[in-house]
Every structure is written in structure tokens, then in C-alpha cells.
PDB file of N, CA and C in Angstrom:
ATOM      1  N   UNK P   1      -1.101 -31.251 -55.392  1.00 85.00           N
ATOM      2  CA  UNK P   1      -1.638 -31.224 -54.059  1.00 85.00           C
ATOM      3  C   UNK P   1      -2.669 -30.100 -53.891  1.00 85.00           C
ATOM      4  N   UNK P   2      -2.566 -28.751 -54.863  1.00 90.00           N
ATOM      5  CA  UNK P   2      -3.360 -28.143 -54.826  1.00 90.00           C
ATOM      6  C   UNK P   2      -5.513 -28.029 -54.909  1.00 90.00           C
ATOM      7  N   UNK P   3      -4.901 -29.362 -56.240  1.00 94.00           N
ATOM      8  CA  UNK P   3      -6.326 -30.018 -56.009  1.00 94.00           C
ATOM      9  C   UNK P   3      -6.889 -30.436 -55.595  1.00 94.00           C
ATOM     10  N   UNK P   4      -6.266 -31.087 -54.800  1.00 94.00           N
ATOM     11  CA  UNK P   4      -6.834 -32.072 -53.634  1.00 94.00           C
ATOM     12  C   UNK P   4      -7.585 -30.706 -52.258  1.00 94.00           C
ATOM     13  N   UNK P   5      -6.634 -30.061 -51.989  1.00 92.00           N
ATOM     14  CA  UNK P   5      -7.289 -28.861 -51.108  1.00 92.00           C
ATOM     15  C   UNK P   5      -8.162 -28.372 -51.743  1.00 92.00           C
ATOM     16  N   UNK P   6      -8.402 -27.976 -52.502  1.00 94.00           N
ATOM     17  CA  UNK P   6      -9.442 -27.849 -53.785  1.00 94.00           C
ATOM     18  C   UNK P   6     -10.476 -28.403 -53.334  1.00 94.00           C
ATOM     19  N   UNK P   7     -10.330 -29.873 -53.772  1.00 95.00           N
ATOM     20  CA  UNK P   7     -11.475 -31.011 -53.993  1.00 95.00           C
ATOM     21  C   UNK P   7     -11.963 -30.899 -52.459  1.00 95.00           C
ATOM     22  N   UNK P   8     -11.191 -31.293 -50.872  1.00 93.00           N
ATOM     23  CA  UNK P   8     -11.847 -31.249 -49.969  1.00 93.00           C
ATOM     24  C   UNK P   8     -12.599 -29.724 -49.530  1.00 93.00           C
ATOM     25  N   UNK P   9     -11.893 -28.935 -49.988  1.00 92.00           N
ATOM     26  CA  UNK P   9     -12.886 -27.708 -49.547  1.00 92.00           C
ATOM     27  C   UNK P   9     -13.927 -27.318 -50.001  1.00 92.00           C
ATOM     28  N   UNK P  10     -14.409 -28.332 -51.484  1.00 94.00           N
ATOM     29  CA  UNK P  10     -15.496 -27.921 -52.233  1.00 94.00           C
ATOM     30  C   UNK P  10     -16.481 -28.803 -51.480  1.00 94.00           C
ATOM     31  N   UNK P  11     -16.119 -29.607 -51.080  1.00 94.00           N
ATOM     32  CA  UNK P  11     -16.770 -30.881 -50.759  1.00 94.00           C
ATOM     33  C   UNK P  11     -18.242 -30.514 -49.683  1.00 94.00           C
ATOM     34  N   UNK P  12     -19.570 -30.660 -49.854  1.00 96.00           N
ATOM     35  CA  UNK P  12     -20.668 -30.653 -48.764  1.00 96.00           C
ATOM     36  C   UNK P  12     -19.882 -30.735 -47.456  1.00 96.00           C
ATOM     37  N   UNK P  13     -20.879 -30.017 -46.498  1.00 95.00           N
ATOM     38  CA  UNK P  13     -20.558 -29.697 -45.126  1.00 95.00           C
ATOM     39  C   UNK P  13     -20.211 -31.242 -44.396  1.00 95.00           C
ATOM     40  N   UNK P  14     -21.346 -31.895 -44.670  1.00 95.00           N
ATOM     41  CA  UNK P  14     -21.956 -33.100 -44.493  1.00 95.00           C
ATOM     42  C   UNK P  14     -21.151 -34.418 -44.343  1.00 95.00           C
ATOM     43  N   UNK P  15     -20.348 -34.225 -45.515  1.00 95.00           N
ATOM     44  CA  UNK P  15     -19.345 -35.345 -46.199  1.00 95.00           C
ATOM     45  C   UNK P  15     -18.147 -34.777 -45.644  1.00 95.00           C
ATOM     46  N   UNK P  16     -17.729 -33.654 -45.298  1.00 94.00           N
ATOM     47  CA  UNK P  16     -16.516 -33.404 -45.023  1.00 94.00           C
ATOM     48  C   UNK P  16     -16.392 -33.284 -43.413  1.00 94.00           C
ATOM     49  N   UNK P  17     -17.811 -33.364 -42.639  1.00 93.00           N
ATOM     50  CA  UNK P  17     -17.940 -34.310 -41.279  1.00 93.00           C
ATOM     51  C   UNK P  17     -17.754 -35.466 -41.338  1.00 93.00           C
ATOM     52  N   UNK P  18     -18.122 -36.428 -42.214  1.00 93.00           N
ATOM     53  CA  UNK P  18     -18.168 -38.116 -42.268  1.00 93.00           C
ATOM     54  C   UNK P  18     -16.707 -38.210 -42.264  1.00 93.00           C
ATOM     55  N   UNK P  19     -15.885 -37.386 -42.933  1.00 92.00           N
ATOM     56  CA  UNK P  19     -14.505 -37.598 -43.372  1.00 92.00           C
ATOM     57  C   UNK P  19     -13.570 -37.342 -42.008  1.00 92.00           C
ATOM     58  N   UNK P  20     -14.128 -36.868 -41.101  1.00 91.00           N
ATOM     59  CA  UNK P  20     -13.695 -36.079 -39.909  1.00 91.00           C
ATOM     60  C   UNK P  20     -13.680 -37.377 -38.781  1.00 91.00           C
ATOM     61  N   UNK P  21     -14.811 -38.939 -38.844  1.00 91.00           N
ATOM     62  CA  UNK P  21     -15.000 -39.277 -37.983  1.00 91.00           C
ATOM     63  C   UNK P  21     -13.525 -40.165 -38.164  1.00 91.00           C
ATOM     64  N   UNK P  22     -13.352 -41.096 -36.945  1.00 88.00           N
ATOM     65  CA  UNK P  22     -12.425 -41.778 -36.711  1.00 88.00           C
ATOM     66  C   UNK P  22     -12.186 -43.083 -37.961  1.00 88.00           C
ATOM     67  N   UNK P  23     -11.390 -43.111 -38.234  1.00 84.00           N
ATOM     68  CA  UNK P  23     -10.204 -44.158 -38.856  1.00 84.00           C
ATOM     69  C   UNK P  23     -10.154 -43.253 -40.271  1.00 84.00           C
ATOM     70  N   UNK P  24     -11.402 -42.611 -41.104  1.00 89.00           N
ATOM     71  CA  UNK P  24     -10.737 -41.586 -42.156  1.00 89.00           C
ATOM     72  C   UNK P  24     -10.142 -40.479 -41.851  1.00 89.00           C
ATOM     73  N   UNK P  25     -10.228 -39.820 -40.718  1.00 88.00           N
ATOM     74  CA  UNK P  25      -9.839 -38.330 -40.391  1.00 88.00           C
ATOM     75  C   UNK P  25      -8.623 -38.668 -40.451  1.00 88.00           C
ATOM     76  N   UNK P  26      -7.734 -39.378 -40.187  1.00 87.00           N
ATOM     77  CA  UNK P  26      -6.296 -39.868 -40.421  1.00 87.00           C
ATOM     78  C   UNK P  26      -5.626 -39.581 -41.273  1.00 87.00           C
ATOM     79  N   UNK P  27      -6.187 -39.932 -42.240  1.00 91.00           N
ATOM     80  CA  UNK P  27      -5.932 -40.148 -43.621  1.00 91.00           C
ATOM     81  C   UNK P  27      -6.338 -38.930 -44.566  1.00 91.00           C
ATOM     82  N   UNK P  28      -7.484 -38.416 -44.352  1.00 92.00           N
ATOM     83  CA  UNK P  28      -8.074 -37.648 -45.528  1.00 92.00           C
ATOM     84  C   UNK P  28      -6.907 -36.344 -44.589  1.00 92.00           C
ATOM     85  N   UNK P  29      -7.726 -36.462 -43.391  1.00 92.00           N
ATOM     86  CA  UNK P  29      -7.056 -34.812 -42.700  1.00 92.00           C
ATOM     87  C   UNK P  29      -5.643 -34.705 -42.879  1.00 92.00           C
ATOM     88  N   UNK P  30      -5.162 -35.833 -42.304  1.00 91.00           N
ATOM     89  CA  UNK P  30      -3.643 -35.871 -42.775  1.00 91.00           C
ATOM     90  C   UNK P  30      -3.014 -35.544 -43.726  1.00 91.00           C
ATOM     91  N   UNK P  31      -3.666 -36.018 -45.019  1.00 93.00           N
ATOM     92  CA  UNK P  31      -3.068 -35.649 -46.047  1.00 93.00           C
ATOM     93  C   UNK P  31      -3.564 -34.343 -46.497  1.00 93.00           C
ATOM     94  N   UNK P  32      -4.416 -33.931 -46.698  1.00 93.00           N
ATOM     95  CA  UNK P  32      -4.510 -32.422 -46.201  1.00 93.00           C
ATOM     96  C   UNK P  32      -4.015 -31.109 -45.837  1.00 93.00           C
ATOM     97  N   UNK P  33      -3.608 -31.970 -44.410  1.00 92.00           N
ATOM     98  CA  UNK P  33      -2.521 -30.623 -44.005  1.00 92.00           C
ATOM     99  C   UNK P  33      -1.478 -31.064 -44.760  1.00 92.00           C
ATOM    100  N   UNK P  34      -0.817 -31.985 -44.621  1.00 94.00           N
ATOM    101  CA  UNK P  34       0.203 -32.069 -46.009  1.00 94.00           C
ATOM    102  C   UNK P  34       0.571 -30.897 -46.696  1.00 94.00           C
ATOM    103  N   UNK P  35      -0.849 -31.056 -47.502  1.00 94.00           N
ATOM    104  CA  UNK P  35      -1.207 -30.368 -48.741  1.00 94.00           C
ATOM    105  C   UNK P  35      -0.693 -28.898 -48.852  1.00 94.00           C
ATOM    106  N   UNK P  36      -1.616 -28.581 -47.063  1.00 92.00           N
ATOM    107  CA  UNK P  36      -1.577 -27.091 -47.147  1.00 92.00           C
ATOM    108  C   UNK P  36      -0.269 -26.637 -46.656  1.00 92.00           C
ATOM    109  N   UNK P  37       0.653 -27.409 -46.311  1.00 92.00           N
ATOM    110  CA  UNK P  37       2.098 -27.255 -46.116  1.00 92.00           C
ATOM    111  C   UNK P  37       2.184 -27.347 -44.502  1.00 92.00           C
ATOM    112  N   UNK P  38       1.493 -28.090 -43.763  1.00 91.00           N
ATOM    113  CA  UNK P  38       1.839 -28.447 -42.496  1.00 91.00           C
ATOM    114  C   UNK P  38       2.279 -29.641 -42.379  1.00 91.00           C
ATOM    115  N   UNK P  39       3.363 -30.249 -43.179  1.00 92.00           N
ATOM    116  CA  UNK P  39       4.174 -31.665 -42.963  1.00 92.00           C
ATOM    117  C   UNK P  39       4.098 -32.533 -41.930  1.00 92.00           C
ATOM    118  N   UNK P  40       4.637 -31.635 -40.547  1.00 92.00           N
ATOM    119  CA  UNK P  40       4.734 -32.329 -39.519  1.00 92.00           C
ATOM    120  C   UNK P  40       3.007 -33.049 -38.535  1.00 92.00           C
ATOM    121  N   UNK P  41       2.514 -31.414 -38.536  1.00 88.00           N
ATOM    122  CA  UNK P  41       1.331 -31.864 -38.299  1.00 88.00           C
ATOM    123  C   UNK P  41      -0.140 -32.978 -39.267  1.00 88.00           C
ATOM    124  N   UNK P  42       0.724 -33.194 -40.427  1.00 89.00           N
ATOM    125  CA  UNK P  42       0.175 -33.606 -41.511  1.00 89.00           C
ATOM    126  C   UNK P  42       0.338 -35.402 -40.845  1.00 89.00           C
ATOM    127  N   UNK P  43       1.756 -35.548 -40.529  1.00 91.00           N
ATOM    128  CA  UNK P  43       2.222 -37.336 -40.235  1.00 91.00           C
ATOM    129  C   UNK P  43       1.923 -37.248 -38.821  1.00 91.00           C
ATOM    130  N   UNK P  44       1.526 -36.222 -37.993  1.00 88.00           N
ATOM    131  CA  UNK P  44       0.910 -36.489 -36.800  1.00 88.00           C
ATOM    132  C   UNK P  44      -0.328 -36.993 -37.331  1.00 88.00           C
ATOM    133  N   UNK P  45      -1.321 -36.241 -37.904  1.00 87.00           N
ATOM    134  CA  UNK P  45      -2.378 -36.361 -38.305  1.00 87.00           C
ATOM    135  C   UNK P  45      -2.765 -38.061 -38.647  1.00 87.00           C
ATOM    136  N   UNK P  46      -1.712 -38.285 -39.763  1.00 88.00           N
ATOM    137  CA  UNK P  46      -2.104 -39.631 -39.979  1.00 88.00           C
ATOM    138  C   UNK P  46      -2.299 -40.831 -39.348  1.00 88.00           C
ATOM    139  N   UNK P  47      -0.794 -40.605 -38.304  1.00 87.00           N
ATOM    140  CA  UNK P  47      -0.960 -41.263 -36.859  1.00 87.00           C
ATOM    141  C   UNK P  47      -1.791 -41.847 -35.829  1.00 87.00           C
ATOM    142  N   UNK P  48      -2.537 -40.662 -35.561  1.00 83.00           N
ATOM    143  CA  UNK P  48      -2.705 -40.472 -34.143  1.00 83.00           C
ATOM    144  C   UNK P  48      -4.254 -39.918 -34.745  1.00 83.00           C
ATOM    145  N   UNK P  49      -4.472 -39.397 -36.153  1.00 72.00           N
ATOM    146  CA  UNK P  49      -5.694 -39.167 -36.380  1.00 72.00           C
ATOM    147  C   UNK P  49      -7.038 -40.062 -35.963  1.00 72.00           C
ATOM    148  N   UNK P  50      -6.581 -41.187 -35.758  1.00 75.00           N
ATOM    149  CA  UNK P  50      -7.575 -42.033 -36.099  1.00 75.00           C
ATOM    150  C   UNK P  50      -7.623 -42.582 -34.803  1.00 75.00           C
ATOM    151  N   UNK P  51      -7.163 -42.366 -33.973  1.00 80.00           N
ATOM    152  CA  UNK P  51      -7.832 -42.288 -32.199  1.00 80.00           C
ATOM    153  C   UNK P  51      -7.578 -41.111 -31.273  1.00 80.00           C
ATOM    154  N   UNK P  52      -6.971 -40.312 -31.298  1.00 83.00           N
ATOM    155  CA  UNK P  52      -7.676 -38.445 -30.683  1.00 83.00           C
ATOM    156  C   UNK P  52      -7.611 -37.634 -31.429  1.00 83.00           C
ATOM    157  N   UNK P  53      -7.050 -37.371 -32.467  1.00 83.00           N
ATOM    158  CA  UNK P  53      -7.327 -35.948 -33.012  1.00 83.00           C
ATOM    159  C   UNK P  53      -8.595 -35.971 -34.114  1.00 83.00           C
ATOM    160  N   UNK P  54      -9.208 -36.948 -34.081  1.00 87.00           N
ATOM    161  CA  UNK P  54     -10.573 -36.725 -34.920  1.00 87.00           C
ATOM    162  C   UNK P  54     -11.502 -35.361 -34.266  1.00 87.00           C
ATOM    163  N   UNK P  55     -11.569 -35.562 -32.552  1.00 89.00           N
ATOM    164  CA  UNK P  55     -12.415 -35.229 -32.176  1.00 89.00           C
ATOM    165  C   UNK P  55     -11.817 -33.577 -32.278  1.00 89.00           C
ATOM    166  N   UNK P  56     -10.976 -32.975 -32.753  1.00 87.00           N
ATOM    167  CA  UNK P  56     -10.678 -31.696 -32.541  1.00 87.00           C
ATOM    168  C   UNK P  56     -11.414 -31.462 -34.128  1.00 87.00           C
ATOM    169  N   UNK P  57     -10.722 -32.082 -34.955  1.00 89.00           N
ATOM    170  CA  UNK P  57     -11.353 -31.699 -36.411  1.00 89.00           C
ATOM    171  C   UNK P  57     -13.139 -31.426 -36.358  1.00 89.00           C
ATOM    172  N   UNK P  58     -13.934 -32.567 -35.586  1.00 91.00           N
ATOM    173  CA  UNK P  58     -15.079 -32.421 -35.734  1.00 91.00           C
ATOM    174  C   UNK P  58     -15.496 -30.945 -34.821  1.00 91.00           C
ATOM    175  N   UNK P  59     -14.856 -31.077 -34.182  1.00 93.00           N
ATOM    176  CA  UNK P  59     -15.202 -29.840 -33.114  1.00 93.00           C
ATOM    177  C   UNK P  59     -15.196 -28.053 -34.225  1.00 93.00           C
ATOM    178  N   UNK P  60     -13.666 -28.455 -34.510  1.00 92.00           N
ATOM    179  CA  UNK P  60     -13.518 -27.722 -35.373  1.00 92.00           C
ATOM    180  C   UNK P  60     -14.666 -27.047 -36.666  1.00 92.00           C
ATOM    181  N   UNK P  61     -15.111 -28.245 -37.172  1.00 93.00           N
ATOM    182  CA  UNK P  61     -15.789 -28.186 -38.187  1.00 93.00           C
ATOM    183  C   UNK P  61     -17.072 -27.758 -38.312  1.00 93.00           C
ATOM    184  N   UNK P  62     -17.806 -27.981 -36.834  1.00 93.00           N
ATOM    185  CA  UNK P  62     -18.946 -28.027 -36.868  1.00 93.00           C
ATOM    186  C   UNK P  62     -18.856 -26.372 -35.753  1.00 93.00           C
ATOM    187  N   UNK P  63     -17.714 -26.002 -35.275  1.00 94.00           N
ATOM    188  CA  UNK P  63     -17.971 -24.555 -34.940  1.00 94.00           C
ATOM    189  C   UNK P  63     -17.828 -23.193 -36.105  1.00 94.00           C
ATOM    190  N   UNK P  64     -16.554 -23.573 -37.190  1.00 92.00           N
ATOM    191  CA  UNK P  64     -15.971 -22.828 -37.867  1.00 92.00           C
ATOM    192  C   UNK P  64     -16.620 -23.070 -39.288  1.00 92.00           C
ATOM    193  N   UNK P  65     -16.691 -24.221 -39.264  1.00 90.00           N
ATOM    194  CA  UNK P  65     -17.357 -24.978 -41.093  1.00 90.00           C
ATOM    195  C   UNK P  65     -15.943 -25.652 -41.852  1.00 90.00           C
ATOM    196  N   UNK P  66     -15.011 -25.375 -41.184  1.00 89.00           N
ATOM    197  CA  UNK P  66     -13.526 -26.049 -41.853  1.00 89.00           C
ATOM    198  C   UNK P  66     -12.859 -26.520 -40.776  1.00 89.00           C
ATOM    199  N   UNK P  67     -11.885 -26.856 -41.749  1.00 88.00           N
ATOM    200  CA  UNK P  67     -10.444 -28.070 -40.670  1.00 88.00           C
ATOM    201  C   UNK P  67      -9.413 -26.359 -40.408  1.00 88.00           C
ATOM    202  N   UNK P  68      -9.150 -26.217 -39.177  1.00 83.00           N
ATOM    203  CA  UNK P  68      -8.703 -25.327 -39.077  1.00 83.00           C
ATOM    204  C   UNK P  68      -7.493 -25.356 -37.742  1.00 83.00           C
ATOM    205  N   UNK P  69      -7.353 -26.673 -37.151  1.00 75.00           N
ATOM    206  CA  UNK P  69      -6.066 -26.883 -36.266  1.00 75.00           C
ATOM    207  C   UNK P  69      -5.137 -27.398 -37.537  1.00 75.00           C
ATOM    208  N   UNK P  70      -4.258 -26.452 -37.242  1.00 73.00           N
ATOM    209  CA  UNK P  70      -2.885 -26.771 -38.135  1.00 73.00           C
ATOM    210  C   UNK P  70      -3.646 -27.029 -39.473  1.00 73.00           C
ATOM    211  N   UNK P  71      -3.950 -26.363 -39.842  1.00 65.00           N
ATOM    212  CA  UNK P  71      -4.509 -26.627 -41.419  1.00 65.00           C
ATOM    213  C   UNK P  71      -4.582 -25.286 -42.039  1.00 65.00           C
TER     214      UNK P  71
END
């Protein structure tokens, strides 16, 4: 799982916005926090990612440069 946090944090600014918009942010973000050991917020993520919590990630991303709610 380490790689994977790895792999998305290496990842262009760019691409790791695209990944942020709705129906992948679910999935990629989700598994993610997973990764980084936020479980719960990880199967919220997957949930519910993909119709409101996209828009916190992008918010996130494009103020800070990373996924940084529960991550």
C-alpha cells in the first residue's frame, strides 16, 4: 500500500486533479486514505466520494497541492 501512496503523490498536479473529479475521486481517494491508514474515512470516501466529497478533495488540492481531508 505504500506504493501506491508513493505512485499518487508522484503523480503531475494535473492528473491528480482529473483523479479528484467525480466518479474517480471515490475510488482512487478512497483507496488512498486506506493506504495512509484512515480506514474509516477511506470506505466513506469510496461511498459517498463520487457525489460530495469530490468537491472537498478538489478544493483541497488546488489550495494546498495535496489530498489533505483525512488523508
Amino acid at each position: 500500500m505504500k506504493e501506491y501512496v508513493k505512485f499518487i503523490d508522484g503523480l503531475p498536479f494535473i492528473i491528480r486533479l482529473i483523479l479528484a473529479f467525480p466518479a474517480l475521486d471515490g475510488i482512487v481517494y478512497g483507496i488512498y486514505r486506506i493506504a495512509k491508514g484512515h480506514v474509516i474515512a477511506g470506505i466513506i470516501w469510496i461511498f459517498v466520494g463520487t457525489f460530495i466529497t469530490w468537491v472537498i478533495d478538489i478544493f483541497t488540492l488546488l489550495t494546498t497541492g495535496k489530498v489533505t481531508f483525512f488523508a
